Amino acid sequence: MKNFSKGLACVLAAVVLTAVLTGCGGRAGGRTIIRIGHNQSTNHPTHIALSEFETWIESKLGDKYDVEVFPSELLGSQNEMVQLTQTGAIHFCVASNSLLETFSTNYTLFNLPYLFVSAEAYHAAMDDAAITGPIFASTKDAGFEAVTWLDAGTRNFYTVNTPIETPADLKGLKIRVQQSPTNVQMMQLLGGSATPMGFGEVYTALQSKIIDGAENNELALTDNGHGDVCKYYSYDMHQMIPDILIGNAAFLDSLSEEERAVFEEGFELVNQVQREAWTDAVAAAKDRAANEQGVQFLYPDTKPFQEACAPMHEDMLAQYPDLRPIYDAIQQYNEQYPSAAS
Ligand code: GCU
């Protein structure tokens, strides 16, 4: 991705310049251009869902809005895109919940390792507005609002040449983590050496042996080529971290009631389309990784990993006691939807 950085910088500079000269997003033929950035490929469920959002908004409000979706970090890294959304240089972007904890500590909750015991509990909790509402609104003062969540599966470790069967296998390995204090702490507790960096830099870092591995869902192996370099993918299941679609708060507030209703339906559509496409995308990625890239999938006992990270739950609740009721509500979903293994 770095090879394109000059071209990307030009796109970004043009977008920012247009925004500065014309106000948030710019105008084309009397229509406001709504720019949405994300860091996935055009095959990814997130891009497919945002393209449907584009069609939806233009079918309902096409005389007023022209939606443009920019994939593959074309508008910058996730961190940069969040800042562009904050200032209103772009209207929306998709950010991992991990990154958002540096904008509001409330988001720390969804980054906790082993917070959800099953995908069903995770989905039910994220669909519950009583759980997400207070967290999603908490960045309004920072200039942006979370409008829906997107599935990003389960995060697991993968390495160039070390099968990870227990936390002890991580010792001495440099593992890329997302740029968030929670992820760094998790890696420290598990015994590896945390190397935070942006998503777009991971492939080159793996290839040039700056890092020994990373952690992500299966799509990173295929869509981002990490499986060309990493041959062991270990289902330790440490996190289910949602991606979040965020929007510029001033823009959202400027919408009329009718327009806001259309946008809300669009956000719901993004969520539905993305999660419907997710399961098939993971199955296809796994198949390709195993059969074309030669990745070996491992299924270690997850308990020792979970035990190593367990202190993080009480630590977080002691630090942010306001999050306790939401944490407890998540435990109810965990009881309702136990893991298949338990
Ligand atoms: C996943 C997630 C992205 C995130 C990436 C990362 O792919 O969907 O939003 O940027 O992980 O590890 O940085």
Tab-separated table of C-alpha atoms and ligand atoms in Angstrom:
chain	number	residue	atom	x	y	z
A	1	MET	CA	0.000	0.000	0.000
A	2	LYS	CA	2.929	2.278	0.730
A	3	ASN	CA	3.904	2.163	-2.967
A	4	PHE	CA	0.804	4.122	-3.735
A	5	SER	CA	1.376	6.640	-0.978
A	6	LYS	CA	2.204	9.486	-3.372
A	7	GLY	CA	-1.008	8.939	-5.331
A	8	LEU	CA	-2.986	8.542	-2.136
A	9	ALA	CA	-1.528	11.730	-0.706
A	10	CYS	CA	-2.715	13.542	-3.852
A	11	VAL	CA	-6.280	12.184	-3.492
A	12	LEU	CA	-6.261	13.127	0.164
A	13	ALA	CA	-4.862	16.585	-0.495
A	14	ALA	CA	-7.487	17.169	-3.200
A	15	VAL	CA	-10.293	16.080	-0.872
A	16	VAL	CA	-9.095	18.269	1.982
A	17	LEU	CA	-8.555	21.231	-0.333
A	18	THR	CA	-12.046	20.853	-1.810
A	19	ALA	CA	-13.501	20.654	1.669
A	20	VAL	CA	-11.625	23.722	2.837
A	21	LEU	CA	-12.633	25.726	-0.232
A	22	THR	CA	-16.263	24.653	-0.357
A	23	GLY	CA	-17.232	23.622	3.171
A	24	CYS	CA	-17.783	20.069	4.390
A	25	GLY	CA	-17.450	17.643	1.475
A	26	GLY	CA	-17.729	20.028	-1.473
A	27	ARG	CA	-20.520	20.374	-4.050
A	28	ALA	CA	-21.031	18.956	-7.527
A	29	GLY	CA	-23.764	20.353	-9.787
A	30	GLY	CA	-25.584	21.791	-6.778
A	31	ARG	CA	-25.356	18.478	-4.912
A	32	THR	CA	-23.307	17.977	-1.770
A	33	ILE	CA	-20.642	15.305	-2.184
A	34	ILE	CA	-20.679	12.907	0.763
A	35	ARG	CA	-17.288	11.238	1.097
A	36	ILE	CA	-16.986	7.974	3.009
A	37	GLY	CA	-13.557	6.439	3.625
A	38	HIS	CA	-12.540	2.964	4.752
A	39	ASN	CA	-9.426	0.797	4.722
A	40	GLN	CA	-10.697	-2.438	3.139
A	41	SER	CA	-10.573	-3.741	-0.421
A	42	THR	CA	-13.509	-3.491	-2.831
A	43	ASN	CA	-14.250	-7.249	-2.280
A	44	HIS	CA	-14.742	-6.757	1.443
A	45	PRO	CA	-18.263	-6.923	2.989
A	46	THR	CA	-17.769	-3.386	4.329
A	47	HIS	CA	-17.245	-1.957	0.834
A	48	ILE	CA	-20.190	-3.947	-0.533
A	49	ALA	CA	-22.424	-2.569	2.245
A	50	LEU	CA	-21.268	1.031	1.792
A	51	SER	CA	-21.878	0.780	-1.955
A	52	GLU	CA	-25.473	-0.200	-1.153
A	53	PHE	CA	-25.677	2.809	1.151
A	54	GLU	CA	-24.548	4.999	-1.764
A	55	THR	CA	-27.301	3.557	-3.981
A	56	TRP	CA	-29.904	3.950	-1.212
A	57	ILE	CA	-29.130	7.589	-0.402
A	58	GLU	CA	-28.919	8.570	-4.064
A	59	SER	CA	-32.217	6.815	-4.832
A	60	LYS	CA	-33.955	8.809	-2.072
A	61	LEU	CA	-32.047	12.087	-1.916
A	62	GLY	CA	-30.108	12.057	-5.192
A	63	ASP	CA	-31.120	15.603	-6.097
A	64	LYS	CA	-29.260	16.803	-3.025
A	65	TYR	CA	-26.463	14.322	-2.286
A	66	ASP	CA	-23.801	12.540	-4.313
A	67	VAL	CA	-22.217	9.752	-2.220
A	68	GLU	CA	-18.641	8.628	-2.948
A	69	VAL	CA	-17.048	5.636	-1.225
A	70	PHE	CA	-13.225	5.574	-1.005
A	71	PRO	CA	-11.777	2.105	-0.167
A	72	SER	CA	-8.214	0.915	0.627
A	73	GLU	CA	-6.996	3.861	2.743
A	74	LEU	CA	-7.381	6.167	-0.289
A	75	LEU	CA	-8.257	8.954	2.148
A	76	GLY	CA	-5.495	8.028	4.599
A	77	SER	CA	-4.968	5.621	7.485
A	78	GLN	CA	-7.885	4.923	9.827
A	79	ASN	CA	-6.466	7.374	12.352
A	80	GLU	CA	-6.243	10.071	9.691
A	81	MET	CA	-9.751	9.332	8.433
A	82	VAL	CA	-11.188	9.690	11.943
A	83	GLN	CA	-9.530	13.099	12.202
A	84	LEU	CA	-10.890	14.126	8.781
A	85	THR	CA	-14.368	13.069	9.924
A	86	GLN	CA	-13.927	14.983	13.174
A	87	THR	CA	-13.108	18.209	11.386
A	88	GLY	CA	-15.725	17.690	8.667
A	89	ALA	CA	-13.247	17.397	5.774
A	90	ILE	CA	-15.092	14.122	5.019
A	91	HIS	CA	-18.547	13.071	6.231
A	92	PHE	CA	-18.072	9.434	7.268
A	93	CYS	CA	-15.449	6.759	7.759
A	94	VAL	CA	-15.189	3.247	9.140
A	95	ALA	CA	-12.898	2.910	12.137
A	96	SER	CA	-12.058	-0.057	14.269
A	97	ASN	CA	-13.488	0.318	17.766
A	98	SER	CA	-9.864	-0.116	18.954
A	99	LEU	CA	-8.841	3.268	17.623
A	100	LEU	CA	-11.877	5.037	19.039
A	101	GLU	CA	-10.814	4.419	22.646
A	102	THR	CA	-8.211	7.159	22.167
A	103	PHE	CA	-11.078	9.585	21.376
A	104	SER	CA	-13.412	8.446	24.208
A	105	THR	CA	-12.414	5.963	26.898
A	106	ASN	CA	-15.968	4.539	26.804
A	107	TYR	CA	-15.029	2.601	23.676
A	108	THR	CA	-12.434	0.692	25.753
A	109	LEU	CA	-15.193	-1.690	26.815
A	110	PHE	CA	-15.647	-3.389	23.418
A	111	ASN	CA	-11.873	-3.809	23.096
A	112	LEU	CA	-11.561	-6.035	26.162
A	113	PRO	CA	-10.194	-9.499	25.364
A	114	TYR	CA	-12.751	-12.275	25.850
A	115	LEU	CA	-15.561	-9.796	26.545
A	116	PHE	CA	-18.062	-11.822	24.502
A	117	VAL	CA	-18.279	-15.601	24.911
A	118	SER	CA	-19.837	-16.298	21.504
A	119	ALA	CA	-20.575	-14.586	18.207
A	120	GLU	CA	-24.285	-14.752	19.127
A	121	ALA	CA	-23.705	-12.904	22.409
A	122	TYR	CA	-21.551	-10.338	20.564
A	123	HIS	CA	-24.193	-9.685	17.894
A	124	ALA	CA	-27.053	-9.491	20.428
A	125	ALA	CA	-25.126	-7.028	22.599
A	126	MET	CA	-24.107	-4.839	19.660
A	127	ASP	CA	-27.734	-4.798	18.439
A	128	ASP	CA	-28.929	-3.542	21.838
A	129	ALA	CA	-29.170	0.262	21.788
A	130	ALA	CA	-29.102	0.323	25.606
A	131	ILE	CA	-25.549	-1.083	25.358
A	132	THR	CA	-24.193	0.803	22.367
A	133	GLY	CA	-26.160	4.070	22.693
A	134	PRO	CA	-24.227	5.725	25.537
A	135	ILE	CA	-20.906	4.679	24.012
A	136	PHE	CA	-21.769	5.714	20.456
A	137	ALA	CA	-22.919	9.169	21.560
A	138	SER	CA	-19.869	9.793	23.733
A	139	THR	CA	-17.700	11.223	20.951
A	140	LYS	CA	-20.233	13.880	19.901
A	141	ASP	CA	-18.234	16.537	21.715
A	142	ALA	CA	-15.177	15.335	19.854
A	143	GLY	CA	-17.008	16.093	16.590
A	144	PHE	CA	-18.253	12.689	15.494
A	145	GLU	CA	-20.992	10.205	16.249
A	146	ALA	CA	-21.082	6.434	15.755
A	147	VAL	CA	-24.040	5.578	13.523
A	148	THR	CA	-23.813	1.790	13.245
A	149	TRP	CA	-21.483	-1.139	13.868
A	150	LEU	CA	-19.986	-3.605	11.400
A	151	ASP	CA	-18.846	-7.156	11.985
A	152	ALA	CA	-15.099	-7.664	12.008
A	153	GLY	CA	-15.243	-11.270	13.202
A	154	THR	CA	-12.893	-12.717	15.775
A	155	ARG	CA	-9.265	-11.670	16.143
A	156	ASN	CA	-6.658	-14.440	16.338
A	157	PHE	CA	-2.854	-14.594	16.201
A	158	TYR	CA	-0.974	-15.488	13.055
A	159	THR	CA	2.745	-15.713	12.540
A	160	VAL	CA	5.324	-16.172	9.814
A	161	ASN	CA	6.737	-19.428	11.166
A	162	THR	CA	5.827	-20.068	14.828
A	163	PRO	CA	2.711	-22.106	15.584
A	164	ILE	CA	0.976	-20.473	18.567
A	165	GLU	CA	-0.456	-23.209	20.776
A	166	THR	CA	-0.111	-21.511	24.202
A	167	PRO	CA	0.674	-17.962	25.409
A	168	ALA	CA	4.265	-19.156	26.072
A	169	ASP	CA	4.729	-19.505	22.288
A	170	LEU	CA	4.289	-15.733	21.943
A	171	LYS	CA	7.313	-15.015	24.142
A	172	GLY	CA	9.970	-13.049	22.306
A	173	LEU	CA	7.782	-12.542	19.224
A	174	LYS	CA	7.065	-9.070	17.874
A	175	ILE	CA	3.362	-8.977	17.146
A	176	ARG	CA	1.633	-6.081	15.401
A	177	VAL	CA	-1.341	-4.785	17.359
A	178	GLN	CA	-3.744	-1.940	16.644
A	179	GLN	CA	-2.821	1.490	17.992
A	180	SER	CA	-4.742	1.297	21.271
A	181	PRO	CA	-3.610	1.052	24.911
A	182	THR	CA	-5.914	-1.964	25.485
A	183	ASN	CA	-4.276	-3.957	22.720
A	184	VAL	CA	-0.788	-3.140	23.951
A	185	GLN	CA	-1.720	-4.226	27.491
A	186	MET	CA	-3.289	-7.448	26.196
A	187	MET	CA	-0.124	-8.330	24.310
A	188	GLN	CA	2.014	-7.633	27.365
A	189	LEU	CA	-0.133	-9.962	29.506
A	190	LEU	CA	0.096	-12.678	26.876
A	191	GLY	CA	3.890	-12.424	26.851
A	192	GLY	CA	4.555	-11.176	23.309
A	193	SER	CA	6.132	-7.904	22.335
A	194	ALA	CA	3.434	-5.457	21.161
A	195	THR	CA	4.274	-3.511	18.007
A	196	PRO	CA	1.488	-0.995	17.318
A	197	MET	CA	1.163	0.227	13.718
A	198	GLY	CA	-1.493	1.133	11.154
A	199	PHE	CA	-3.176	-1.664	9.183
A	200	GLY	CA	-1.734	-0.568	5.838
A	201	GLU	CA	1.831	-1.019	7.096
A	202	VAL	CA	1.466	-4.612	8.310
A	203	TYR	CA	2.142	-6.477	5.052
A	204	THR	CA	5.493	-4.771	4.464
A	205	ALA	CA	6.452	-5.145	8.139
A	206	LEU	CA	5.790	-8.901	7.944
A	207	GLN	CA	7.626	-9.275	4.689
A	208	SER	CA	10.682	-7.389	5.876
A	209	LYS	CA	10.644	-9.291	9.202
A	210	ILE	CA	10.196	-6.154	11.309
A	211	ILE	CA	7.450	-8.165	13.023
A	212	ASP	CA	6.972	-11.928	13.489
A	213	GLY	CA	3.211	-11.908	13.266
A	214	ALA	CA	-0.034	-10.048	13.766
A	215	GLU	CA	-3.599	-10.669	14.898
A	216	ASN	CA	-6.786	-10.216	12.959
A	217	ASN	CA	-9.755	-11.951	11.366
A	218	GLU	CA	-9.279	-14.422	8.482
A	219	LEU	CA	-9.887	-11.796	5.769
A	220	ALA	CA	-6.534	-10.170	6.549
A	221	LEU	CA	-4.847	-13.352	5.279
A	222	THR	CA	-6.386	-13.124	1.821
A	223	ASP	CA	-7.662	-9.576	1.224
A	224	ASN	CA	-4.490	-8.011	2.623
A	225	GLY	CA	-2.117	-10.783	1.553
A	226	HIS	CA	-0.856	-11.536	5.074
A	227	GLY	CA	-1.324	-15.264	4.389
A	228	ASP	CA	1.331	-15.025	1.653
A	229	VAL	CA	3.856	-14.456	4.448
A	230	CYS	CA	2.264	-15.967	7.586
A	231	LYS	CA	1.748	-19.713	7.538
A	232	TYR	CA	0.174	-20.359	10.976
A	233	TYR	CA	-3.205	-18.986	12.063
A	234	SER	CA	-4.200	-19.905	15.616
A	235	TYR	CA	-7.796	-19.717	16.859
A	236	ASP	CA	-7.130	-18.329	20.347
A	237	MET	CA	-10.244	-16.114	19.828
A	238	HIS	CA	-8.942	-13.215	21.914
A	239	GLN	CA	-11.241	-10.393	20.745
A	240	MET	CA	-14.406	-9.623	18.824
A	241	ILE	CA	-13.858	-5.954	18.062
A	242	PRO	CA	-16.525	-4.279	15.959
A	243	ASP	CA	-15.824	-1.770	13.234
A	244	ILE	CA	-17.805	1.421	13.639
A	245	LEU	CA	-19.236	3.707	10.973
A	246	ILE	CA	-18.774	7.232	12.278
A	247	GLY	CA	-20.210	10.470	10.904
A	248	ASN	CA	-19.343	14.132	11.320
A	249	ALA	CA	-21.581	15.409	14.132
A	250	ALA	CA	-22.251	18.847	12.625
A	251	PHE	CA	-23.315	17.262	9.321
A	252	LEU	CA	-25.643	14.782	11.043
A	253	ASP	CA	-27.162	17.601	13.106
A	254	SER	CA	-27.713	19.671	9.953
A	255	LEU	CA	-30.004	17.061	8.354
A	256	SER	CA	-33.732	17.706	8.362
A	257	GLU	CA	-35.896	15.198	10.234
A	258	GLU	CA	-36.950	13.565	6.949
A	259	GLU	CA	-33.390	13.358	5.666
A	260	ARG	CA	-32.143	11.959	8.962
A	261	ALA	CA	-34.780	9.207	8.737
A	262	VAL	CA	-33.475	8.248	5.277
A	263	PHE	CA	-29.898	8.219	6.562
A	264	GLU	CA	-30.921	6.108	9.582
A	265	GLU	CA	-32.481	3.528	7.244
A	266	GLY	CA	-29.266	3.632	5.244
A	267	PHE	CA	-27.143	2.955	8.368
A	268	GLU	CA	-29.375	-0.018	9.188
A	269	LEU	CA	-28.914	-1.267	5.613
A	270	VAL	CA	-25.123	-1.023	5.961
A	271	ASN	CA	-25.271	-3.134	9.109
A	272	GLN	CA	-27.560	-5.776	7.570
A	273	VAL	CA	-25.772	-6.121	4.225
A	274	GLN	CA	-22.343	-6.219	5.854
A	275	ARG	CA	-23.181	-8.927	8.375
A	276	GLU	CA	-25.042	-11.029	5.807
A	277	ALA	CA	-21.953	-11.014	3.602
A	278	TRP	CA	-19.576	-11.632	6.517
A	279	THR	CA	-20.004	-15.385	7.156
A	280	ASP	CA	-19.504	-16.303	3.491
A	281	ALA	CA	-16.525	-13.967	3.222
A	282	VAL	CA	-14.821	-15.668	6.184
A	283	ALA	CA	-15.494	-19.151	4.784
A	284	ALA	CA	-14.096	-18.130	1.382
A	285	ALA	CA	-11.020	-16.524	2.983
A	286	LYS	CA	-10.321	-19.631	5.036
A	287	ASP	CA	-10.620	-21.858	2.012
A	288	ARG	CA	-8.298	-19.689	-0.065
A	289	ALA	CA	-5.774	-19.291	2.743
A	290	ALA	CA	-5.600	-23.058	3.322
A	291	ASN	CA	-5.605	-24.166	-0.305
A	292	GLU	CA	-3.817	-21.383	-2.180
A	293	GLN	CA	-1.601	-19.735	0.410
A	294	GLY	CA	-0.700	-22.836	2.413
A	295	VAL	CA	-1.827	-21.399	5.751
A	296	GLN	CA	-2.241	-23.964	8.529
A	297	PHE	CA	-5.159	-23.350	10.904
A	298	LEU	CA	-4.597	-24.317	14.550
A	299	TYR	CA	-7.183	-24.755	17.312
A	300	PRO	CA	-5.411	-24.297	20.676
A	301	ASP	CA	-7.068	-24.510	24.093
A	302	THR	CA	-8.243	-20.903	24.543
A	303	LYS	CA	-8.387	-21.093	28.356
A	304	PRO	CA	-4.744	-20.178	29.129
A	305	PHE	CA	-5.027	-17.143	26.818
A	306	GLN	CA	-8.239	-16.097	28.518
A	307	GLU	CA	-6.791	-16.536	32.005
A	308	ALA	CA	-3.776	-14.386	31.152
A	309	CYS	CA	-6.047	-11.519	30.020
A	310	ALA	CA	-8.699	-11.886	32.760
A	311	PRO	CA	-7.331	-9.123	35.072
A	312	MET	CA	-8.067	-6.569	32.354
A	313	HIS	CA	-11.818	-6.767	33.004
A	314	GLU	CA	-11.701	-5.694	36.665
A	315	ASP	CA	-8.884	-3.203	35.923
A	316	MET	CA	-11.047	-1.490	33.326
A	317	LEU	CA	-14.121	-1.434	35.554
A	318	ALA	CA	-12.105	0.036	38.424
A	319	GLN	CA	-10.775	2.728	36.077
A	320	TYR	CA	-14.122	3.489	34.392
A	321	PRO	CA	-16.869	2.578	36.932
A	322	ASP	CA	-19.552	4.236	34.747
A	323	LEU	CA	-19.150	1.350	32.298
A	324	ARG	CA	-20.129	-1.291	34.924
A	325	PRO	CA	-23.896	-1.372	34.079
A	326	ILE	CA	-23.137	-1.837	30.372
A	327	TYR	CA	-20.558	-4.523	31.180
A	328	ASP	CA	-23.147	-6.317	33.338
A	329	ALA	CA	-25.744	-6.129	30.551
A	330	ILE	CA	-23.229	-7.827	28.237
A	331	GLN	CA	-22.784	-10.628	30.803
A	332	GLN	CA	-26.504	-11.324	30.522
A	333	TYR	CA	-26.123	-11.917	26.793
A	334	ASN	CA	-23.115	-14.128	27.549
A	335	GLU	CA	-25.326	-16.242	29.800
A	336	GLN	CA	-28.104	-16.313	27.226
A	337	TYR	CA	-25.768	-17.320	24.375
A	338	PRO	CA	-22.967	-19.451	25.853
A	339	SER	CA	-20.118	-20.579	23.618
A	340	ALA	CA	-20.574	-23.899	21.832
A	341	ALA	CA	-17.529	-25.191	23.733
A	342	SER	CA	-18.908	-24.417	27.206
B	1	GCU	C1	-9.761	-5.384	10.785
B	1	GCU	C2	-10.771	-4.293	10.935
B	1	GCU	C3	-10.196	-2.949	10.511
B	1	GCU	C4	-8.891	-2.679	11.223
B	1	GCU	C5	-7.937	-3.831	11.049
B	1	GCU	C6	-6.659	-3.616	11.873
B	1	GCU	O1	-9.484	-5.572	9.438
B	1	GCU	O2	-11.902	-4.600	10.160
B	1	GCU	O3	-11.087	-1.917	10.805
B	1	GCU	O4	-8.285	-1.513	10.742
B	1	GCU	O5	-8.561	-5.034	11.485
B	1	GCU	O6	-6.162	-4.588	12.441
B	1	GCU	O7	-6.172	-2.499	11.940
